[in-house]
mmCIF file of C-alpha atoms and ligand atoms in Angstrom:
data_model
loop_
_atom_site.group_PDB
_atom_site.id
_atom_site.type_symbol
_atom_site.label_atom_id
_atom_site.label_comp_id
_atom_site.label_asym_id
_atom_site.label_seq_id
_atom_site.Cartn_x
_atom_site.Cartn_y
_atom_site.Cartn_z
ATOM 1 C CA UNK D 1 68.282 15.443 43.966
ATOM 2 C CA UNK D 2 68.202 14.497 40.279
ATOM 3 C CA UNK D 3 70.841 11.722 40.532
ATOM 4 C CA UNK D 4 68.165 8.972 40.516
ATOM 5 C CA UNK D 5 66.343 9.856 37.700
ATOM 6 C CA UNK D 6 69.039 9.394 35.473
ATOM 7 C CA UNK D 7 69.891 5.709 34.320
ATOM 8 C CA UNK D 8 73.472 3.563 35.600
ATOM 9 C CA UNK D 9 74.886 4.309 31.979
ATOM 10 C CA UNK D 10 75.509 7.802 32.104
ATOM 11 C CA UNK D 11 77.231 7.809 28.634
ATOM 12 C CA UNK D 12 74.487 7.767 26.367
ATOM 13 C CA UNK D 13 73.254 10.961 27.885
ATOM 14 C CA UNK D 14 76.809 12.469 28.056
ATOM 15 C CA UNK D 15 77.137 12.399 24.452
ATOM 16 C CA UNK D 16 73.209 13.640 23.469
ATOM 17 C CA UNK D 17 73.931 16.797 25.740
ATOM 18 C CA UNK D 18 76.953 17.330 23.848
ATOM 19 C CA UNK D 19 75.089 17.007 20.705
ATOM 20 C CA UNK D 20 72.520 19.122 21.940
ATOM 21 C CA UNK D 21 74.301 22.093 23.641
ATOM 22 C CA UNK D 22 76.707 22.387 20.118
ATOM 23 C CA UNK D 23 73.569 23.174 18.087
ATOM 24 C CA UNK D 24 71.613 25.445 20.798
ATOM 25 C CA UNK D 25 74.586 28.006 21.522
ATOM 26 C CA UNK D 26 74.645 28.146 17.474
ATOM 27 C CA UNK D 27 77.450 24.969 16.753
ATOM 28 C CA UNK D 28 76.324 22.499 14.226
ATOM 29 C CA UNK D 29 72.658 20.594 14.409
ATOM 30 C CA UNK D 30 75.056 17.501 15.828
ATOM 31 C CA UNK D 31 71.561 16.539 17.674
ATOM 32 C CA UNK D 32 68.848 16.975 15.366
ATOM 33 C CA UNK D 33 70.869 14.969 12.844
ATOM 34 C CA UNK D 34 70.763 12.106 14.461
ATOM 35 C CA UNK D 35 68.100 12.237 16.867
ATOM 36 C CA UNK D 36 65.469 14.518 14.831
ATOM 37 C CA UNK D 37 63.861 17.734 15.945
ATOM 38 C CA UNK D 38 64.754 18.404 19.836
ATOM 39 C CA UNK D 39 61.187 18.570 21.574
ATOM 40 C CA UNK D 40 63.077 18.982 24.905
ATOM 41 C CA UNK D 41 59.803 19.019 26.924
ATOM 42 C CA UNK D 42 58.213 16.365 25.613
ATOM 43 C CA UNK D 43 61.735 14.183 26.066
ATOM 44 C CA UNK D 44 61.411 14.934 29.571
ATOM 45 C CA UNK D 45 58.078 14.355 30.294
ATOM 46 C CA UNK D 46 58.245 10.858 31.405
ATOM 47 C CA UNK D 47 60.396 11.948 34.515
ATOM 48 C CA UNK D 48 58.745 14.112 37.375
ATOM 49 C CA UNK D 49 60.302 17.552 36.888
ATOM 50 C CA UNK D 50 59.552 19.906 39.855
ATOM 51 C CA UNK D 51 61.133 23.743 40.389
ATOM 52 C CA UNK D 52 63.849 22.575 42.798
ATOM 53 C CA UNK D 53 64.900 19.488 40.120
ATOM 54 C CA UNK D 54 65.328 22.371 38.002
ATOM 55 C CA UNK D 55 66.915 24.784 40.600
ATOM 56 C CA UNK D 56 69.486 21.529 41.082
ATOM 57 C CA UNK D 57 69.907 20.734 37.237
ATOM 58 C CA UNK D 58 70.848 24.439 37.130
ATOM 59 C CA UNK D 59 73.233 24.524 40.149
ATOM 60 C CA UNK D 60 74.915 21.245 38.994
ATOM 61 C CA UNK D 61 75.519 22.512 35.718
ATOM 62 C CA UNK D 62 77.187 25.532 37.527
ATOM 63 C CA UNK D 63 79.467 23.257 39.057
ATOM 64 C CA UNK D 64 80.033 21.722 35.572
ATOM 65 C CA UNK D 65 81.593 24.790 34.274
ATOM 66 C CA UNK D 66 83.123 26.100 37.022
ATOM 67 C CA UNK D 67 84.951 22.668 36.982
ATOM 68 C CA UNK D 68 85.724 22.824 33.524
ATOM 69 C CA UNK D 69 87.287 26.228 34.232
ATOM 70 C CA UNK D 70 85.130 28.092 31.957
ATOM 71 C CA UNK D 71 85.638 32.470 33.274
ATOM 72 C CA UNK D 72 82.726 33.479 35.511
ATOM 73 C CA UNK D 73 81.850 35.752 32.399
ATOM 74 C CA UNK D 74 81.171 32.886 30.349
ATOM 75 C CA UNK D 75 79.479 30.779 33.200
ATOM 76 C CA UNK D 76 76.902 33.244 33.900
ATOM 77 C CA UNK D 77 76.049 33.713 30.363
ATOM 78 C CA UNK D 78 75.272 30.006 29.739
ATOM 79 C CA UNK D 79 73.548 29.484 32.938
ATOM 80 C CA UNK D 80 71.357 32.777 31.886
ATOM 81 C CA UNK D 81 70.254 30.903 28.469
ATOM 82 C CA UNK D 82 69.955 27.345 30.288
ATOM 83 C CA UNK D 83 67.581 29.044 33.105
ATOM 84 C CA UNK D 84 64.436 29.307 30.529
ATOM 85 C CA UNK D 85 64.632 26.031 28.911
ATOM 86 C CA UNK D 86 65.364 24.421 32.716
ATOM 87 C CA UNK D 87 61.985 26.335 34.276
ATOM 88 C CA UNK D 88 60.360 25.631 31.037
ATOM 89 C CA UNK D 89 60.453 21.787 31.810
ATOM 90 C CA UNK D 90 58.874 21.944 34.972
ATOM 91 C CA UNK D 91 56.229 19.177 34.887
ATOM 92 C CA UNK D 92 55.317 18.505 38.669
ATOM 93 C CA UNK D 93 54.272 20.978 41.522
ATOM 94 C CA UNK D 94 56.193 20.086 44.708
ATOM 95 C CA UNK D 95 52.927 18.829 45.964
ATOM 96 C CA UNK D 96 52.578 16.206 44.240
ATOM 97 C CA UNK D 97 56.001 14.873 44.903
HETATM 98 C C1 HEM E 1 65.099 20.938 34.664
HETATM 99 C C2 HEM E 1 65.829 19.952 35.167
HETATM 100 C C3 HEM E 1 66.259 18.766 34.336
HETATM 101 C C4 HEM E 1 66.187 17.469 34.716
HETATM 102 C C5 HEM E 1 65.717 16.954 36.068
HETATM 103 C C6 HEM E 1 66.649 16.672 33.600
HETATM 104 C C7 HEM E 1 66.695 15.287 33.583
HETATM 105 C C8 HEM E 1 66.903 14.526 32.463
HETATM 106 C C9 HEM E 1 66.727 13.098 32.382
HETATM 107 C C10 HEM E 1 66.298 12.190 33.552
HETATM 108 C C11 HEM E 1 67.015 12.716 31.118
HETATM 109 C C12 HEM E 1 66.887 11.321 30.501
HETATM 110 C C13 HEM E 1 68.073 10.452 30.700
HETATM 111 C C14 HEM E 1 67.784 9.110 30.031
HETATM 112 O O1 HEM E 1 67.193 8.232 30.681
HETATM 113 O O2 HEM E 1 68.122 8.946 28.850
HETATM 114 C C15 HEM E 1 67.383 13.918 30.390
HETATM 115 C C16 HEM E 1 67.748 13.939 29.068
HETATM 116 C C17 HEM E 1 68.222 15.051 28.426
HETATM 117 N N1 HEM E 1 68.267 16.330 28.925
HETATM 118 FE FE1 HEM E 1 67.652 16.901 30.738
HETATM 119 N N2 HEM E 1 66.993 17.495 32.578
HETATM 120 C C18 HEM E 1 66.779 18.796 32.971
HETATM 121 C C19 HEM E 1 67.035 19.933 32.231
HETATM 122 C C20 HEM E 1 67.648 19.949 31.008
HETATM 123 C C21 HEM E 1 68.035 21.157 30.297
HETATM 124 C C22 HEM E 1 67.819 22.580 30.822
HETATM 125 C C23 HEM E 1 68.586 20.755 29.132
HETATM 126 C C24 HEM E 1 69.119 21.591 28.014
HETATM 127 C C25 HEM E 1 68.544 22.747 27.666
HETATM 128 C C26 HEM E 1 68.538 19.305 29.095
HETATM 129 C C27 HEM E 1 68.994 18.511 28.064
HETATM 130 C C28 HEM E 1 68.813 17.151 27.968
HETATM 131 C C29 HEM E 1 69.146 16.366 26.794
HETATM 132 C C30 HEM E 1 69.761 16.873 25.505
HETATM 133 C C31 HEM E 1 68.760 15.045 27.068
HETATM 134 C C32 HEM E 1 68.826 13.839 26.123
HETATM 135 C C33 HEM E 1 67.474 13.720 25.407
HETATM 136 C C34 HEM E 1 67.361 12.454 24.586
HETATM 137 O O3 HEM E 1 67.063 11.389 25.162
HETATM 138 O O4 HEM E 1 67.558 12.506 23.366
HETATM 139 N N3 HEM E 1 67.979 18.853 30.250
HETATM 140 N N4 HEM E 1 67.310 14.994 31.227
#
Protein backbone atom coordinates (compact mmCIF):
# COMPACT_ATOMS: atom_id res chain seq x y z
CA UNK A 1 0.00 0.00 0.00
CA UNK A 2 2.64 2.67 0.64
CA UNK A 3 5.52 0.78 -1.05
CA UNK A 4 5.23 2.91 -4.24
CA UNK A 5 5.35 6.10 -2.89
CA UNK A 6 8.60 5.73 -1.58
CA UNK A 7 11.67 6.17 -4.04
CA UNK A 8 14.20 2.85 -5.32
CA UNK A 9 16.89 4.28 -2.79
CA UNK A 10 15.46 3.51 0.37
CA UNK A 11 18.61 4.66 2.29
CA UNK A 12 18.29 8.21 2.34
CA UNK A 13 15.01 7.83 4.11
CA UNK A 14 16.37 5.05 6.42
CA UNK A 15 18.78 7.30 7.91
CA UNK A 16 16.30 10.73 8.19
CA UNK A 17 13.80 8.42 10.22
CA UNK A 18 16.56 7.51 12.36
CA UNK A 19 17.45 11.05 12.78
CA UNK A 20 14.05 11.90 13.33
CA UNK A 21 12.65 9.24 15.75
CA UNK A 22 16.12 9.92 18.15
CA UNK A 23 15.00 13.53 18.70
CA UNK A 24 11.01 12.91 18.97
CA UNK A 25 11.15 10.10 21.80
CA UNK A 26 13.55 12.84 23.56
CA UNK A 27 17.32 11.53 21.96
CA UNK A 28 19.37 14.26 20.50
CA UNK A 29 17.93 16.90 17.67
CA UNK A 30 20.11 14.41 15.16
CA UNK A 31 17.31 15.72 12.52
CA UNK A 32 16.78 19.23 13.00
CA UNK A 33 20.56 19.65 12.90
CA UNK A 34 20.95 18.81 9.74
CA UNK A 35 17.78 19.06 8.08
CA UNK A 36 16.22 22.20 10.07
CA UNK A 37 12.94 22.37 11.91
CA UNK A 38 10.83 19.00 11.20
CA UNK A 39 7.48 20.35 9.56
CA UNK A 40 6.45 16.67 9.15
CA UNK A 41 3.17 17.63 7.37
CA UNK A 42 4.29 19.86 5.12
CA UNK A 43 7.31 17.16 4.13
CA UNK A 44 4.62 14.92 3.27
CA UNK A 45 2.40 16.86 1.46
CA UNK A 46 3.58 16.21 -1.95
CA UNK A 47 2.51 12.44 -1.61
CA UNK A 48 -1.32 11.51 -1.39
CA UNK A 49 -1.78 10.49 2.25
CA UNK A 50 -5.20 8.82 2.86
CA UNK A 51 -6.45 7.05 6.44
CA UNK A 52 -5.62 3.51 5.28
CA UNK A 53 -1.82 4.81 4.01
CA UNK A 54 -1.72 5.77 7.49
CA UNK A 55 -3.49 2.67 9.01
CA UNK A 56 -0.55 0.71 6.78
CA UNK A 57 2.42 3.11 7.77
CA UNK A 58 1.22 2.26 11.30
CA UNK A 59 0.85 -1.55 10.88
CA UNK A 60 4.23 -1.74 9.03
CA UNK A 61 5.94 0.00 11.62
CA UNK A 62 4.39 -2.66 14.01
CA UNK A 63 6.03 -5.20 12.12
CA UNK A 64 9.24 -3.10 12.37
CA UNK A 65 9.46 -3.53 16.01
CA UNK A 66 8.11 -6.62 16.51
CA UNK A 67 10.99 -7.68 14.11
CA UNK A 68 13.47 -5.86 15.87
CA UNK A 69 12.32 -7.71 19.00
CA UNK A 70 11.41 -4.71 20.87
CA UNK A 71 8.75 -6.28 24.28
CA UNK A 72 5.08 -5.80 23.37
CA UNK A 73 5.27 -3.18 26.31
CA UNK A 74 7.51 -1.07 24.46
CA UNK A 75 5.80 -1.68 20.98
CA UNK A 76 2.54 -0.48 22.04
CA UNK A 77 3.90 2.55 23.61
CA UNK A 78 5.64 3.79 20.42
CA UNK A 79 2.90 2.86 18.16
CA UNK A 80 0.52 4.94 20.77
CA UNK A 81 2.83 8.22 20.19
CA UNK A 82 3.32 7.42 16.29
CA UNK A 83 -0.70 7.07 15.90
CA UNK A 84 -1.25 11.10 16.21
CA UNK A 85 1.49 12.30 14.09
CA UNK A 86 0.46 9.25 11.39
CA UNK A 87 -3.54 10.48 11.39
CA UNK A 88 -2.26 13.93 11.60
CA UNK A 89 -0.74 13.60 7.99
CA UNK A 90 -3.71 12.54 6.38
CA UNK A 91 -3.93 14.69 3.22
CA UNK A 92 -6.43 12.78 0.84
CA UNK A 93 -10.03 11.40 1.51
CA UNK A 94 -10.31 7.88 0.04
CA UNK A 95 -12.47 9.45 -2.54
CA UNK A 96 -10.34 11.07 -4.22
CA UNK A 97 -7.94 8.24 -4.60
C1 LIG B 1 0.86 8.34 7.52
C2 LIG B 1 1.51 7.53 6.69
C3 LIG B 1 2.87 7.88 6.13
C4 LIG B 1 3.24 7.76 4.84
C5 LIG B 1 2.39 7.20 3.70
C6 LIG B 1 4.60 8.25 4.74
C7 LIG B 1 5.33 8.32 3.56
C8 LIG B 1 6.51 9.00 3.42
C9 LIG B 1 7.17 9.28 2.16
C10 LIG B 1 6.65 8.84 0.78
C11 LIG B 1 8.30 9.97 2.43
C12 LIG B 1 9.28 10.58 1.43
C13 LIG B 1 10.34 9.65 0.96
C14 LIG B 1 11.23 10.41 -0.01
O1 LIG B 1 10.91 10.45 -1.21
O2 LIG B 1 12.23 11.00 0.42
C15 LIG B 1 8.36 10.12 3.87
C16 LIG B 1 9.37 10.77 4.53
C17 LIG B 1 9.50 10.80 5.90
N1 LIG B 1 8.59 10.33 6.81
FE1 LIG B 1 6.83 9.49 6.39
N2 LIG B 1 5.02 8.65 5.96
C18 LIG B 1 4.00 8.44 6.86
C19 LIG B 1 4.04 8.69 8.22
C20 LIG B 1 5.14 9.09 8.91
C21 LIG B 1 5.21 9.22 10.36
C22 LIG B 1 4.05 8.92 11.31
C23 LIG B 1 6.45 9.66 10.65
C24 LIG B 1 7.04 9.99 11.98
C25 LIG B 1 6.31 10.56 12.95
C26 LIG B 1 7.17 9.82 9.40
C27 LIG B 1 8.47 10.26 9.27
C28 LIG B 1 9.10 10.55 8.07
C29 LIG B 1 10.40 11.17 7.97
C30 LIG B 1 11.31 11.58 9.11
C31 LIG B 1 10.66 11.35 6.60
C32 LIG B 1 11.87 12.04 5.96
C33 LIG B 1 11.51 13.51 5.73
C34 LIG B 1 12.57 14.25 4.94
O3 LIG B 1 12.57 14.14 3.70
O4 LIG B 1 13.40 14.94 5.53
N3 LIG B 1 6.35 9.45 8.37
N4 LIG B 1 7.28 9.53 4.44
Amino acid sequence: MIGPLFPEDINPVIDKQYMFLSQFLGGPSLYSDEHGHPMMRARHMPFPITRRHAEAWLSCMRSALEEAGHTPELRDLLIERLSGPAYHFVNTSEEET
